[in-house]
Each structure stands twice: as C-alpha cells, then as structure tokens.
Tab-separated table of N, CA and C in Angstrom:
chain	number	residue	atom	x	y	z
A	1	UNK	N	83.503	-27.184	93.533
A	1	UNK	CA	83.203	-26.043	92.690
A	1	UNK	C	81.946	-25.358	93.214
A	2	UNK	N	82.002	-24.065	93.294
A	2	UNK	CA	80.833	-23.285	93.688
A	2	UNK	C	79.886	-23.191	92.506
A	3	UNK	N	78.605	-23.424	92.793
A	3	UNK	CA	77.594	-23.336	91.747
A	3	UNK	C	76.626	-22.197	92.046
A	4	UNK	N	76.206	-21.568	90.980
A	4	UNK	CA	75.149	-20.570	91.041
A	4	UNK	C	73.843	-21.307	90.773
A	5	UNK	N	72.912	-21.227	91.715
A	5	UNK	CA	71.602	-21.857	91.552
A	5	UNK	C	70.650	-20.814	90.990
A	6	UNK	N	70.087	-21.106	89.839
A	6	UNK	CA	69.143	-20.191	89.200
A	6	UNK	C	67.843	-20.954	88.959
A	7	UNK	N	66.736	-20.238	89.095
A	7	UNK	CA	65.419	-20.856	89.019
A	7	UNK	C	64.841	-20.691	87.615
A	8	UNK	N	64.444	-21.816	87.039
A	8	UNK	CA	63.820	-21.822	85.720
A	8	UNK	C	62.310	-21.852	85.905
A	9	UNK	N	61.655	-20.821	85.399
A	9	UNK	CA	60.194	-20.780	85.419
A	9	UNK	C	59.721	-20.070	84.169
A	10	UNK	N	58.443	-19.769	84.095
A	10	UNK	CA	57.878	-19.160	82.888
A	10	UNK	C	57.839	-17.640	82.949
A	11	UNK	N	58.642	-17.032	83.812
A	11	UNK	CA	58.611	-15.582	83.941
A	11	UNK	C	59.623	-14.918	83.008
A	12	UNK	N	59.367	-13.680	82.709
A	12	UNK	CA	60.238	-12.896	81.838
A	12	UNK	C	61.581	-12.628	82.509
A	13	UNK	N	61.560	-12.455	83.831
A	13	UNK	CA	62.781	-12.131	84.553
A	13	UNK	C	63.756	-13.300	84.665
A	14	UNK	N	63.286	-14.479	84.383
A	14	UNK	CA	64.132	-15.679	84.420
A	14	UNK	C	65.320	-15.550	83.455
A	15	UNK	N	65.108	-14.937	82.307
A	15	UNK	CA	66.158	-14.815	81.298
A	15	UNK	C	67.383	-14.077	81.834
A	16	UNK	N	67.184	-12.924	82.470
A	16	UNK	CA	68.330	-12.177	82.989
A	16	UNK	C	69.021	-12.907	84.130
A	17	UNK	N	68.256	-13.619	84.937
A	17	UNK	CA	68.863	-14.402	86.009
A	17	UNK	C	69.753	-15.494	85.411
A	18	UNK	N	69.299	-16.146	84.338
A	18	UNK	CA	70.097	-17.165	83.653
A	18	UNK	C	71.378	-16.558	83.089
A	19	UNK	N	71.232	-15.425	82.419
A	19	UNK	CA	72.410	-14.761	81.841
A	19	UNK	C	73.424	-14.404	82.922
A	20	UNK	N	72.930	-13.791	84.000
A	20	UNK	CA	73.823	-13.388	85.080
A	20	UNK	C	74.560	-14.596	85.649
A	21	UNK	N	73.825	-15.658	85.959
A	21	UNK	CA	74.433	-16.843	86.560
A	21	UNK	C	75.504	-17.428	85.646
A	22	UNK	N	75.214	-17.537	84.356
A	22	UNK	CA	76.183	-18.101	83.417
A	22	UNK	C	77.417	-17.216	83.272
A	23	UNK	N	77.206	-15.921	83.143
A	23	UNK	CA	78.335	-15.000	82.993
A	23	UNK	C	79.215	-14.991	84.246
A	24	UNK	N	78.561	-14.942	85.387
A	24	UNK	CA	79.304	-14.912	86.659
A	24	UNK	C	80.063	-16.223	86.872
A	25	UNK	N	79.428	-17.333	86.563
A	25	UNK	CA	80.090	-18.633	86.691
A	25	UNK	C	81.297	-18.706	85.759
A	26	UNK	N	81.123	-18.257	84.539
A	26	UNK	CA	82.230	-18.255	83.573
A	26	UNK	C	83.408	-17.416	84.080
A	27	UNK	N	83.094	-16.249	84.613
A	27	UNK	CA	84.146	-15.325	85.052
A	27	UNK	C	84.796	-15.708	86.375
A	28	UNK	N	84.185	-16.603	87.127
A	28	UNK	CA	84.733	-16.971	88.437
A	28	UNK	C	85.125	-18.446	88.529
A	29	UNK	N	84.991	-19.175	87.432
A	29	UNK	CA	85.333	-20.589	87.453
A	29	UNK	C	84.311	-21.447	88.172
A	30	UNK	N	83.101	-20.982	88.230
A	30	UNK	CA	82.038	-21.721	88.906
A	30	UNK	C	81.192	-22.518	87.939
A	31	UNK	N	80.085	-23.006	88.443
A	31	UNK	CA	79.143	-23.762	87.634
A	31	UNK	C	77.742	-23.205	87.803
A	32	UNK	N	76.829	-23.736	87.042
A	32	UNK	CA	75.434	-23.313	87.113
A	32	UNK	C	74.555	-24.548	87.286
A	33	UNK	N	73.673	-24.462	88.248
A	33	UNK	CA	72.647	-25.483	88.433
A	33	UNK	C	71.310	-24.793	88.240
A	34	UNK	N	70.476	-25.376	87.411
A	34	UNK	CA	69.171	-24.813	87.108
A	34	UNK	C	68.119	-25.675	87.796
A	35	UNK	N	67.312	-25.026	88.617
A	35	UNK	CA	66.266	-25.710	89.359
A	35	UNK	C	64.903	-25.250	88.857
A	36	UNK	N	64.050	-26.213	88.571
A	36	UNK	CA	62.678	-25.906	88.212
A	36	UNK	C	61.765	-26.675	89.156
A	37	UNK	N	60.760	-25.998	89.669
A	37	UNK	CA	59.844	-26.613	90.626
A	37	UNK	C	58.454	-26.661	90.018
A	38	UNK	N	57.883	-27.860	90.024
A	38	UNK	CA	56.523	-28.038	89.545
A	38	UNK	C	55.607	-27.925	90.762
A	39	UNK	N	54.765	-26.882	90.811
A	39	UNK	CA	53.881	-26.693	91.966
A	39	UNK	C	52.873	-27.832	92.098
A	40	UNK	N	52.488	-28.176	93.321
A	40	UNK	CA	51.573	-29.303	93.527
A	40	UNK	C	50.174	-29.060	92.985
A	41	UNK	N	49.739	-27.813	92.893
A	41	UNK	CA	48.384	-27.540	92.433
A	41	UNK	C	48.166	-27.884	90.967
A	42	UNK	N	49.246	-28.150	90.226
A	42	UNK	CA	49.098	-28.526	88.823
A	42	UNK	C	48.546	-29.939	88.660
A	43	UNK	N	48.552	-30.751	89.733
A	43	UNK	CA	48.192	-32.153	89.593
A	43	UNK	C	47.010	-32.564	90.453
A	44	UNK	N	46.181	-31.633	90.834
A	44	UNK	CA	45.008	-31.959	91.637
A	44	UNK	C	43.861	-32.438	90.745
A	45	UNK	N	44.113	-33.486	90.032
A	45	UNK	CA	43.139	-34.072	89.120
A	45	UNK	C	43.103	-35.572	89.372
A	46	UNK	N	42.371	-36.272	88.535
A	46	UNK	CA	42.377	-37.725	88.634
A	46	UNK	C	43.797	-38.228	88.425
A	47	UNK	N	44.100	-39.375	88.937
A	47	UNK	CA	45.463	-39.910	88.893
A	47	UNK	C	46.023	-39.944	87.474
A	48	UNK	N	45.288	-40.467	86.530
A	48	UNK	CA	45.770	-40.574	85.147
A	48	UNK	C	46.029	-39.219	84.520
A	49	UNK	N	45.131	-38.286	84.730
A	49	UNK	CA	45.291	-36.938	84.179
A	49	UNK	C	46.482	-36.247	84.838
A	50	UNK	N	46.619	-36.408	86.148
A	50	UNK	CA	47.735	-35.808	86.869
A	50	UNK	C	49.071	-36.312	86.371
A	51	UNK	N	49.167	-37.599	86.074
A	51	UNK	CA	50.420	-38.172	85.574
A	51	UNK	C	50.771	-37.622	84.193
A	52	UNK	N	49.767	-37.476	83.337
A	52	UNK	CA	49.997	-36.903	82.011
A	52	UNK	C	50.464	-35.454	82.151
A	53	UNK	N	49.819	-34.688	83.028
A	53	UNK	CA	50.204	-33.295	83.226
A	53	UNK	C	51.616	-33.190	83.789
A	54	UNK	N	51.979	-34.082	84.694
A	54	UNK	CA	53.328	-34.102	85.272
A	54	UNK	C	54.365	-34.365	84.169
A	55	UNK	N	54.081	-35.326	83.305
A	55	UNK	CA	54.994	-35.649	82.202
A	55	UNK	C	55.122	-34.466	81.239
A	56	UNK	N	54.004	-33.819	80.949
A	56	UNK	CA	54.041	-32.656	80.058
A	56	UNK	C	54.825	-31.512	80.687
A	57	UNK	N	54.671	-31.300	81.986
A	57	UNK	CA	55.418	-30.244	82.677
A	57	UNK	C	56.913	-30.523	82.608
A	58	UNK	N	57.304	-31.765	82.821
A	58	UNK	CA	58.722	-32.143	82.740
A	58	UNK	C	59.265	-31.935	81.324
A	59	UNK	N	58.495	-32.292	80.314
A	59	UNK	CA	58.922	-32.091	78.924
A	59	UNK	C	59.117	-30.607	78.628
A	60	UNK	N	58.181	-29.777	79.096
A	60	UNK	CA	58.275	-28.335	78.882
A	60	UNK	C	59.525	-27.772	79.570
A	61	UNK	N	59.787	-28.206	80.804
A	61	UNK	CA	60.954	-27.750	81.549
A	61	UNK	C	62.234	-28.164	80.827
A	62	UNK	N	62.293	-29.404	80.381
A	62	UNK	CA	63.492	-29.888	79.699
A	62	UNK	C	63.727	-29.140	78.387
A	63	UNK	N	62.665	-28.798	77.674
A	63	UNK	CA	62.801	-28.028	76.439
A	63	UNK	C	63.360	-26.636	76.731
A	64	UNK	N	62.836	-25.972	77.767
A	64	UNK	CA	63.362	-24.657	78.145
A	64	UNK	C	64.813	-24.777	78.594
A	65	UNK	N	65.111	-25.784	79.401
A	65	UNK	CA	66.477	-25.999	79.870
A	65	UNK	C	67.431	-26.160	78.691
A	66	UNK	N	67.036	-26.945	77.684
A	66	UNK	CA	67.915	-27.181	76.540
A	66	UNK	C	68.275	-25.893	75.816
A	67	UNK	N	67.331	-24.964	75.732
A	67	UNK	CA	67.605	-23.670	75.102
A	67	UNK	C	68.647	-22.896	75.922
A	68	UNK	N	68.429	-22.801	77.236
A	68	UNK	CA	69.376	-22.086	78.086
A	68	UNK	C	70.727	-22.795	78.128
A	69	UNK	N	70.718	-24.117	78.180
A	69	UNK	CA	71.959	-24.882	78.246
A	69	UNK	C	72.791	-24.665	76.985
A	70	UNK	N	72.153	-24.675	75.827
A	70	UNK	CA	72.890	-24.455	74.578
A	70	UNK	C	73.537	-23.079	74.571
A	71	UNK	N	72.789	-22.066	74.994
A	71	UNK	CA	73.366	-20.717	75.054
A	71	UNK	C	74.543	-20.674	76.021
A	72	UNK	N	74.384	-21.270	77.203
A	72	UNK	CA	75.458	-21.267	78.194
A	72	UNK	C	76.696	-21.988	77.671
A	73	UNK	N	76.491	-23.092	76.970
A	73	UNK	CA	77.616	-23.847	76.423
A	73	UNK	C	78.308	-23.067	75.300
A	74	UNK	N	77.511	-22.513	74.386
A	74	UNK	CA	78.065	-21.812	73.230
A	74	UNK	C	78.706	-20.479	73.589
A	75	UNK	N	78.068	-19.717	74.453
A	75	UNK	CA	78.530	-18.350	74.735
A	75	UNK	C	79.408	-18.230	75.975
A	76	UNK	N	79.193	-19.087	76.977
A	76	UNK	CA	79.918	-18.929	78.237
A	76	UNK	C	80.781	-20.144	78.600
A	77	UNK	N	80.746	-21.178	77.772
A	77	UNK	CA	81.501	-22.409	78.030
A	77	UNK	C	81.139	-23.014	79.391
A	78	UNK	N	79.859	-22.987	79.712
A	78	UNK	CA	79.329	-23.523	80.974
A	78	UNK	C	78.405	-24.688	80.651
A	79	UNK	N	78.568	-25.784	81.373
A	79	UNK	CA	77.693	-26.957	81.240
A	79	UNK	C	76.745	-26.978	82.436
A	80	UNK	N	75.561	-26.414	82.302
A	80	UNK	CA	74.643	-26.393	83.445
A	80	UNK	C	74.032	-27.761	83.707
A	81	UNK	N	73.587	-27.941	84.918
A	81	UNK	CA	72.845	-29.155	85.268
A	81	UNK	C	71.411	-28.757	85.583
A	82	UNK	N	70.500	-29.693	85.398
A	82	UNK	CA	69.083	-29.447	85.639
A	82	UNK	C	68.592	-30.318	86.779
A	83	UNK	N	67.834	-29.704	87.678
A	83	UNK	CA	67.161	-30.423	88.751
A	83	UNK	C	65.681	-30.044	88.682
A	84	UNK	N	64.814	-31.046	88.700
A	84	UNK	CA	63.370	-30.808	88.713
A	84	UNK	C	62.830	-31.369	90.018
A	85	UNK	N	62.115	-30.525	90.739
A	85	UNK	CA	61.483	-30.954	91.989
A	85	UNK	C	60.003	-30.635	91.910
A	86	UNK	N	59.240	-31.266	92.780
A	86	UNK	CA	57.804	-31.009	92.858
A	86	UNK	C	57.456	-30.560	94.263
A	87	UNK	N	56.590	-29.548	94.357
A	87	UNK	CA	56.155	-29.055	95.651
A	87	UNK	C	55.988	-27.547	95.630
A	88	UNK	N	55.942	-26.975	96.811
A	88	UNK	CA	55.834	-25.522	96.950
A	88	UNK	C	57.195	-24.920	96.577
A	89	UNK	N	57.240	-24.017	95.592
A	89	UNK	CA	58.528	-23.539	95.095
A	89	UNK	C	59.499	-23.042	96.171
A	90	UNK	N	59.043	-22.162	97.055
A	90	UNK	CA	59.952	-21.624	98.075
A	90	UNK	C	60.522	-22.743	98.943
A	91	UNK	N	59.680	-23.674	99.340
A	91	UNK	CA	60.124	-24.782	100.182
A	91	UNK	C	61.117	-25.668	99.440
A	92	UNK	N	60.854	-25.932	98.174
A	92	UNK	CA	61.741	-26.797	97.402
A	92	UNK	C	63.093	-26.143	97.118
A	93	UNK	N	63.091	-24.839	96.909
A	93	UNK	CA	64.354	-24.123	96.698
A	93	UNK	C	65.209	-24.215	97.955
A	94	UNK	N	64.615	-23.932	99.098
A	94	UNK	CA	65.356	-23.986	100.361
A	94	UNK	C	65.831	-25.402	100.668
A	95	UNK	N	65.000	-26.392	100.397
A	95	UNK	CA	65.379	-27.788	100.633
A	95	UNK	C	66.535	-28.184	99.720
A	96	UNK	N	66.481	-27.758	98.473
A	96	UNK	CA	67.551	-28.107	97.535
A	96	UNK	C	68.879	-27.476	97.960
A	97	UNK	N	68.837	-26.242	98.380
A	97	UNK	CA	70.060	-25.586	98.843
A	97	UNK	C	70.624	-26.325	100.051
A	98	UNK	N	69.752	-26.697	100.967
A	98	UNK	CA	70.190	-27.404	102.176
A	98	UNK	C	70.804	-28.762	101.843
A	99	UNK	N	70.325	-29.400	100.791
A	99	UNK	CA	70.801	-30.732	100.414
A	99	UNK	C	72.062	-30.719	99.554
A	100	UNK	N	72.402	-29.579	98.982
A	100	UNK	CA	73.533	-29.505	98.062
A	100	UNK	C	74.647	-28.650	98.643
A	101	UNK	N	75.785	-29.254	98.860
A	101	UNK	CA	76.930	-28.525	99.401
A	101	UNK	C	77.609	-27.638	98.363
A	102	UNK	N	77.337	-27.869	97.082
A	102	UNK	CA	78.004	-27.113	96.029
A	102	UNK	C	77.370	-25.753	95.748
A	103	UNK	N	76.122	-25.556	96.168
A	103	UNK	CA	75.444	-24.293	95.888
A	103	UNK	C	76.106	-23.183	96.701
A	104	UNK	N	76.567	-22.152	95.992
A	104	UNK	CA	77.228	-21.040	96.654
A	104	UNK	C	76.432	-19.755	96.629
A	105	UNK	N	75.554	-19.603	95.632
A	105	UNK	CA	74.779	-18.375	95.464
A	105	UNK	C	73.433	-18.733	94.837
A	106	UNK	N	72.365	-18.136	95.350
A	106	UNK	CA	71.041	-18.256	94.752
A	106	UNK	C	70.796	-17.010	93.919
A	107	UNK	N	70.441	-17.202	92.645
A	107	UNK	CA	70.211	-16.089	91.725
A	107	UNK	C	68.741	-16.068	91.322
A	108	UNK	N	68.086	-14.944	91.576
A	108	UNK	CA	66.681	-14.775	91.202
A	108	UNK	C	66.535	-13.539	90.319
A	109	UNK	N	65.619	-13.600	89.388
A	109	UNK	CA	65.292	-12.442	88.568
A	109	UNK	C	64.132	-11.688	89.190
A	110	UNK	N	64.213	-10.354	89.138
A	110	UNK	CA	63.159	-9.508	89.706
A	110	UNK	C	62.457	-8.736	88.613
A	111	UNK	N	61.144	-8.749	88.655
A	111	UNK	CA	60.326	-8.025	87.703
A	111	UNK	C	60.129	-6.590	88.184
A	112	UNK	N	59.663	-5.764	87.279
A	112	UNK	CA	59.296	-4.399	87.637
A	112	UNK	C	57.806	-4.253	87.385
A	113	UNK	N	57.237	-3.234	87.927
A	113	UNK	CA	55.833	-2.993	87.662
A	113	UNK	C	54.967	-3.140	88.893
A	114	UNK	N	53.679	-3.065	88.657
A	114	UNK	CA	52.698	-3.055	89.738
A	114	UNK	C	52.663	-4.355	90.529
A	115	UNK	N	52.997	-5.469	89.891
A	115	UNK	CA	52.944	-6.759	90.556
A	115	UNK	C	54.090	-7.007	91.524
A	116	UNK	N	55.027	-6.092	91.592
A	116	UNK	CA	56.171	-6.271	92.469
A	116	UNK	C	57.242	-7.113	91.804
A	117	UNK	N	58.263	-7.493	92.555
A	117	UNK	CA	59.399	-8.203	91.968
A	117	UNK	C	59.106	-9.648	91.584
A	118	UNK	N	58.025	-10.199	92.078
A	118	UNK	CA	57.668	-11.586	91.796
A	118	UNK	C	57.530	-12.360	93.094
A	119	UNK	N	56.770	-13.447	93.075
A	119	UNK	CA	56.493	-14.178	94.309
A	119	UNK	C	57.724	-14.818	94.940
A	120	UNK	N	58.652	-15.329	94.132
A	120	UNK	CA	59.854	-15.935	94.713
A	120	UNK	C	60.740	-14.897	95.382
A	121	UNK	N	60.952	-13.781	94.708
A	121	UNK	CA	61.784	-12.719	95.290
A	121	UNK	C	61.134	-12.218	96.577
A	122	UNK	N	59.856	-11.994	96.549
A	122	UNK	CA	59.144	-11.511	97.734
A	122	UNK	C	59.276	-12.496	98.887
A	123	UNK	N	59.031	-13.760	98.624
A	123	UNK	CA	59.076	-14.781	99.691
A	123	UNK	C	60.487	-14.989	100.223
A	124	UNK	N	61.456	-15.052	99.321
A	124	UNK	CA	62.816	-15.388	99.764
A	124	UNK	C	63.577	-14.198	100.361
A	125	UNK	N	63.237	-12.983	99.966
A	125	UNK	CA	63.904	-11.846	100.601
A	125	UNK	C	63.440	-11.678	102.041
A	126	UNK	N	62.230	-12.128	102.347
A	126	UNK	CA	61.768	-12.084	103.731
A	126	UNK	C	62.599	-13.016	104.610
A	127	UNK	N	63.182	-14.031	103.999
A	127	UNK	CA	63.986	-15.004	104.729
A	127	UNK	C	65.486	-14.813	104.482
A	128	UNK	N	65.868	-13.717	103.847
A	128	UNK	CA	67.258	-13.523	103.423
A	128	UNK	C	68.256	-13.677	104.566
A	129	UNK	N	67.918	-13.234	105.740
A	129	UNK	CA	68.839	-13.340	106.870
A	129	UNK	C	69.065	-14.762	107.333
A	130	UNK	N	68.176	-15.660	106.982
A	130	UNK	CA	68.293	-17.059	107.385
A	130	UNK	C	68.747	-17.984	106.258
A	131	UNK	N	68.972	-17.442	105.067
A	131	UNK	CA	69.406	-18.278	103.952
A	131	UNK	C	70.837	-18.755	104.190
A	132	UNK	N	71.147	-19.997	103.813
A	132	UNK	CA	72.500	-20.509	104.006
A	132	UNK	C	73.499	-20.058	102.936
A	133	UNK	N	73.009	-19.341	101.910
A	133	UNK	CA	73.866	-18.828	100.841
A	133	UNK	C	73.446	-17.392	100.521
A	134	UNK	N	74.348	-16.621	99.907
A	134	UNK	CA	73.956	-15.274	99.477
A	134	UNK	C	72.877	-15.328	98.405
A	135	UNK	N	72.068	-14.295	98.380
A	135	UNK	CA	70.994	-14.150	97.400
A	135	UNK	C	71.336	-12.991	96.481
A	136	UNK	N	71.371	-13.250	95.178
A	136	UNK	CA	71.598	-12.208	94.180
A	136	UNK	C	70.301	-12.008	93.422
A	137	UNK	N	69.838	-10.770	93.379
A	137	UNK	CA	68.598	-10.440	92.671
A	137	UNK	C	68.970	-9.619	91.438
A	138	UNK	N	68.557	-10.114	90.275
A	138	UNK	CA	68.910	-9.501	89.002
A	138	UNK	C	67.678	-8.826	88.410
A	139	UNK	N	67.707	-7.493	88.258
A	139	UNK	CA	66.549	-6.791	87.685
A	139	UNK	C	66.312	-7.175	86.226
A	140	UNK	N	65.068	-7.308	85.866
A	140	UNK	CA	64.687	-7.698	84.514
A	140	UNK	C	65.110	-6.659	83.481
A	141	UNK	N	65.209	-5.405	83.881
A	141	UNK	CA	65.482	-4.329	82.935
A	141	UNK	C	66.956	-4.148	82.586
A	142	UNK	N	67.860	-4.894	83.230
A	142	UNK	CA	69.275	-4.757	82.886
A	142	UNK	C	69.519	-5.275	81.474
A	143	UNK	N	70.316	-4.527	80.733
A	143	UNK	CA	70.644	-4.951	79.373
A	143	UNK	C	71.752	-5.992	79.406
A	144	UNK	N	71.954	-6.641	78.281
A	144	UNK	CA	73.036	-7.621	78.157
A	144	UNK	C	74.382	-6.954	78.446
A	145	UNK	N	74.550	-5.738	77.963
A	145	UNK	CA	75.799	-4.997	78.184
A	145	UNK	C	75.985	-4.679	79.667
A	146	UNK	N	74.917	-4.287	80.342
A	146	UNK	CA	75.026	-4.017	81.774
A	146	UNK	C	75.371	-5.291	82.551
A	147	UNK	N	74.773	-6.401	82.157
A	147	UNK	CA	75.093	-7.681	82.812
A	147	UNK	C	76.554	-8.043	82.604
A	148	UNK	N	77.045	-7.861	81.394
A	148	UNK	CA	78.452	-8.149	81.116
A	148	UNK	C	79.365	-7.284	81.966
A	149	UNK	N	79.004	-6.022	82.148
A	149	UNK	CA	79.838	-5.104	82.909
A	149	UNK	C	79.904	-5.455	84.399
A	150	UNK	N	78.830	-5.993	84.956
A	150	UNK	CA	78.830	-6.264	86.402
A	150	UNK	C	79.221	-7.694	86.763
A	151	UNK	N	79.327	-8.573	85.766
A	151	UNK	CA	79.704	-9.953	86.073
A	151	UNK	C	81.174	-10.157	85.931
C-alpha cells in the first residue's frame, strides 16, 4: 500500500497537510504515516533534565497525533501510523523515506507571509530533484472545500 508521509509539528500549516494526506489516501486507497521529529537541541541539558524533556516531547506528540488520528478515522476511514524520530528534521525525514518502502508521497504544509513557506519546505524543495518520492506542498490558506475538490 502506498502511504502519504505527513510531518507533525507545531506549525499552523501542519493541519492542511494532515487533511490533504488523509483525504488523498482515502480517495486513492492509500494510507497515512505521520512522522514527528524531535530536534536534538531540545535536550542539551543535564542527563536527567534531558530525559524528562524527551518524555514530555513524546507525550505532546502522541496527544497531537491522537487528535489527528481520531479525525482521520472518523471522517476519512484512515488508520494513520505514528513514527517519532530524534535528530535534525530534514535528515530524519529523508532517512525515514529511505528506510520505508511503503512511502509514496511526502506531504508538507506551506505557510504564507514574510517568514516564507517554512524551514522544512525551504530545505526539502532545494533537494526536490534528489528525493526518492514526489513532494506535495499544501498551502496553509486552502479551505476545507478547496482541499476536498483537489483530492
């Protein structure tokens, strides 16, 4: 089964990327894999403090995942899977794609405004020609109706 890989983070654009991936998977008989990467700079503390912060980050990710998973199950009949990795986000995304034969499409949400589309979109579009899967970029400003129409 082809899976849509979507990145779970604390950005506003993540929501539309999740919606797109779930809708597209539902309409094409695919699946959704949700990847969240905990950056290494979050744990540059004493060992005990770093472990507590790592556990808290995992709890926060799992709580966010549960919200998206419930919506995907209820509205799109999709059972997403969650993968949590630690490291530099761009490197971990590429490594995960390389390690998983089921990933068929990488889905990223793009922000608007002065800050640009976001660090992941910026970094990964520079490497788009070398990616082993297609990259779909979903604008944050698309409405639910527009997403439904294009998926």
